[in-house]
mmCIF file of C-alpha atoms in Angstrom:
data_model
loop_
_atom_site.group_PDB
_atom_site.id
_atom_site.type_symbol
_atom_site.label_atom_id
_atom_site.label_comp_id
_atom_site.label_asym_id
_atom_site.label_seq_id
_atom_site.Cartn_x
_atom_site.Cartn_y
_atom_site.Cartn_z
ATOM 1 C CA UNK A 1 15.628 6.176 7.890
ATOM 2 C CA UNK A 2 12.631 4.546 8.706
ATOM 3 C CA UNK A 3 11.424 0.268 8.745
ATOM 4 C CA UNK A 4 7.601 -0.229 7.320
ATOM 5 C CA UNK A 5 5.749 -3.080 8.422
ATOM 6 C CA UNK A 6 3.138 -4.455 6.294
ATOM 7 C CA UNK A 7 0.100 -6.534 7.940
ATOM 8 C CA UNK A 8 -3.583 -7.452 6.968
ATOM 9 C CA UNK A 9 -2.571 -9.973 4.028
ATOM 10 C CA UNK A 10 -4.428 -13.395 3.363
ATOM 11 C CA UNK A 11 -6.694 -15.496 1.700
ATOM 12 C CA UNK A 12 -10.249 -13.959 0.683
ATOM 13 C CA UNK A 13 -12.862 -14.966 -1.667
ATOM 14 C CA UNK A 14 -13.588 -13.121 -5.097
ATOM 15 C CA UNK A 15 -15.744 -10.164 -3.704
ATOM 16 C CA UNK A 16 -14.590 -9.931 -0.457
ATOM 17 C CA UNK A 17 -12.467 -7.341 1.247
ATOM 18 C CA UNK A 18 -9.026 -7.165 3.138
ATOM 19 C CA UNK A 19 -7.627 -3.811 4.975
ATOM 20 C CA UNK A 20 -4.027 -3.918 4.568
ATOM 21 C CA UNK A 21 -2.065 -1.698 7.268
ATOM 22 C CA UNK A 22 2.045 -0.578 7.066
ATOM 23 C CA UNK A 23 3.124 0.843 10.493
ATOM 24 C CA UNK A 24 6.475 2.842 10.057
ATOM 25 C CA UNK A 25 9.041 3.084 12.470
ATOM 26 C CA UNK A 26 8.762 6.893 12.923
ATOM 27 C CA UNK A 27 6.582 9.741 12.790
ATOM 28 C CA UNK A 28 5.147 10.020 8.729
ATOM 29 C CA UNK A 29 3.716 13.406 8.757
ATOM 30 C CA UNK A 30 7.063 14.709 7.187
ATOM 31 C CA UNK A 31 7.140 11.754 4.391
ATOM 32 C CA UNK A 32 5.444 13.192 1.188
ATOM 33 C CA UNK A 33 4.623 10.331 -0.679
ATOM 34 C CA UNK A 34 3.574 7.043 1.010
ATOM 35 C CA UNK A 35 2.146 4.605 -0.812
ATOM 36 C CA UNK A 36 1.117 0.767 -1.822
ATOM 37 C CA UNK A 37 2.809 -1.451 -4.809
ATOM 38 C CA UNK A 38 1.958 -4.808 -5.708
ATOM 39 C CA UNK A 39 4.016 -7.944 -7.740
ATOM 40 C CA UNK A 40 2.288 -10.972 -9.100
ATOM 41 C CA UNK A 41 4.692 -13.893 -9.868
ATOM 42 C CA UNK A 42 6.768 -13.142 -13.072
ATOM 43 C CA UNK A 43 5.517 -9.647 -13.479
ATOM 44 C CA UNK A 44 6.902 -6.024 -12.858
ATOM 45 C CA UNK A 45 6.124 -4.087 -9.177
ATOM 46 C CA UNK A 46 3.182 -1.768 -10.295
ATOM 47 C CA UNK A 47 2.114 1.378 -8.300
ATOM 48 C CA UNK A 48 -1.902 0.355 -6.409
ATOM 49 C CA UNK A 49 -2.173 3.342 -4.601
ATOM 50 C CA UNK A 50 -0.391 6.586 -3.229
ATOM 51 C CA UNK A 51 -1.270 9.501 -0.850
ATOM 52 C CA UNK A 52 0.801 12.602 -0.354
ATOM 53 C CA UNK A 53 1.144 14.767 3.292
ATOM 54 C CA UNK A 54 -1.972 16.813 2.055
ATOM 55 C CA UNK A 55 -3.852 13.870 1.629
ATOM 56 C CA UNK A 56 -4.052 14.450 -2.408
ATOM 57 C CA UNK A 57 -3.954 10.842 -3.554
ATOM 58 C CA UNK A 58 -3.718 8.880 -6.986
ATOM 59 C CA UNK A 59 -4.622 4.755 -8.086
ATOM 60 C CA UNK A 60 -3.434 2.210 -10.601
ATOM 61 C CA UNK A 61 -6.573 2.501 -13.118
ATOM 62 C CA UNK A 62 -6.812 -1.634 -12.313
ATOM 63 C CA UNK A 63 -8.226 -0.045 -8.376
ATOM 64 C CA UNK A 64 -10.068 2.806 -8.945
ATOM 65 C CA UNK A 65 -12.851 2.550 -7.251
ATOM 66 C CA UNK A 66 -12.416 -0.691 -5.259
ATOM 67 C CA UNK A 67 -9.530 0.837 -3.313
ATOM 68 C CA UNK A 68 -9.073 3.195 -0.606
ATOM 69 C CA UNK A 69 -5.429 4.505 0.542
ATOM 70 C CA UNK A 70 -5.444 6.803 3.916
ATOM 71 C CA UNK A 71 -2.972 7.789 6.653
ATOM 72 C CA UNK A 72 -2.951 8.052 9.859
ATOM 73 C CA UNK A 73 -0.337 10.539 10.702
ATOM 74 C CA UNK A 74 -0.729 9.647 14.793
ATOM 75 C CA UNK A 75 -0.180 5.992 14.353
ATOM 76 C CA UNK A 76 2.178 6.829 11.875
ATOM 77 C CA UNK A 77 0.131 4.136 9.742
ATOM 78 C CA UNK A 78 -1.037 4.122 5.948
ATOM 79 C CA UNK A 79 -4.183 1.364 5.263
ATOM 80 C CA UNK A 80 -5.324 0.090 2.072
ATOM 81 C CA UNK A 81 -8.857 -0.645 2.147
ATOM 82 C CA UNK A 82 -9.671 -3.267 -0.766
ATOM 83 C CA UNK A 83 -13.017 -4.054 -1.568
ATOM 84 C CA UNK A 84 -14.310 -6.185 -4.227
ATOM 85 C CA UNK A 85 -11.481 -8.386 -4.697
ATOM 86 C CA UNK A 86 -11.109 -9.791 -7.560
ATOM 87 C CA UNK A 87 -8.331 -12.944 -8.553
ATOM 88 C CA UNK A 88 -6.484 -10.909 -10.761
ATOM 89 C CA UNK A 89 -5.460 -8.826 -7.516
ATOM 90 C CA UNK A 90 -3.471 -11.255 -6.116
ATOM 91 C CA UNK A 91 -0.074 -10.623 -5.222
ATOM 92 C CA UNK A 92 2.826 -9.811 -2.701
ATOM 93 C CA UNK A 93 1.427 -6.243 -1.670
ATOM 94 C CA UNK A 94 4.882 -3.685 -0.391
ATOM 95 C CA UNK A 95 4.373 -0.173 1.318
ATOM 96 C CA UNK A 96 6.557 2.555 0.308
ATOM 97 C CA UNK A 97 7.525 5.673 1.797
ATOM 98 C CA UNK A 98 9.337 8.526 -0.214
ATOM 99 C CA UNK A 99 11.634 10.803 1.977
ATOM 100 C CA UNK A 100 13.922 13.613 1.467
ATOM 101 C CA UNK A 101 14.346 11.477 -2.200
ATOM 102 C CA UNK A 102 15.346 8.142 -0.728
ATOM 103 C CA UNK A 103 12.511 5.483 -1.127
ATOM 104 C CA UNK A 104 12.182 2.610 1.834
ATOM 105 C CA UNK A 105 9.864 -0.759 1.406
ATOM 106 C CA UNK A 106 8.458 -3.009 3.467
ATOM 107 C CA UNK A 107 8.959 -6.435 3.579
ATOM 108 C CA UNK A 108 5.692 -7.497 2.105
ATOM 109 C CA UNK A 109 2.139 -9.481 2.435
ATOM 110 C CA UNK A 110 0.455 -11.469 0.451
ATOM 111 C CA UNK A 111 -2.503 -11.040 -0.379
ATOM 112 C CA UNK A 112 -4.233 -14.388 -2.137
ATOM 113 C CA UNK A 113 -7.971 -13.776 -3.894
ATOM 114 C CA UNK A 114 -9.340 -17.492 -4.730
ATOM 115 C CA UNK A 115 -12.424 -17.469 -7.320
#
């Protein structure tokens, strides 16, 4: 098993950035697929970002190009590096981890863009 911690969340002007970190409980460089998902009130969990063990990684087509997703196998710690917020990204952001099939979430943070 392991327990993800999400951190970095918060309030942030249209434009602005926020670096959203998810510390797992145990080493990651065996878990493939680690990624981020977001919810807005009312709507479905959608897939922001995702980054395999190679480092190969894939976006929702709403991020490309304003996010970043990296790990950091050592500090067994996946960021999310969003730039030029917009309101339409706010939401609860979760981190996921994929291993051996089994997928594990974090509790979430919010992440609130005003405009």
């Amino acid at each position: 098993q392991v327990q993800l911690v999400e951190s970095g969340g918060g309030l942030v002007q249209a434009g602005g950035s926020l670096r959203l970190s998810c510390a797992a409980s145990r080493g990651i460089f065996r878990i493939n697929f680690m990624g981020w998902y977001r919810q807005a009130p009312g709507k479905q969990r959608d897939l922001v970002a995702r980054i395999t063990i190679s480092g190969v990684t894939n976006y929702g087509d709403s991020v490309k190009g304003r996010f970043t997703i990296s790990r950091d196998n050592a500090k067994n710690t996946v960021y999310l590096q969003m730039n030029s917020l917009k309101p339409e990204d706010t939401a609860v952001y979760y981190c996921n981890a994929i291993d051996s099939g089994r997928p594990y979430w974090g509790q979430g943070t919010q992440v609130t863009v005003s405009s």
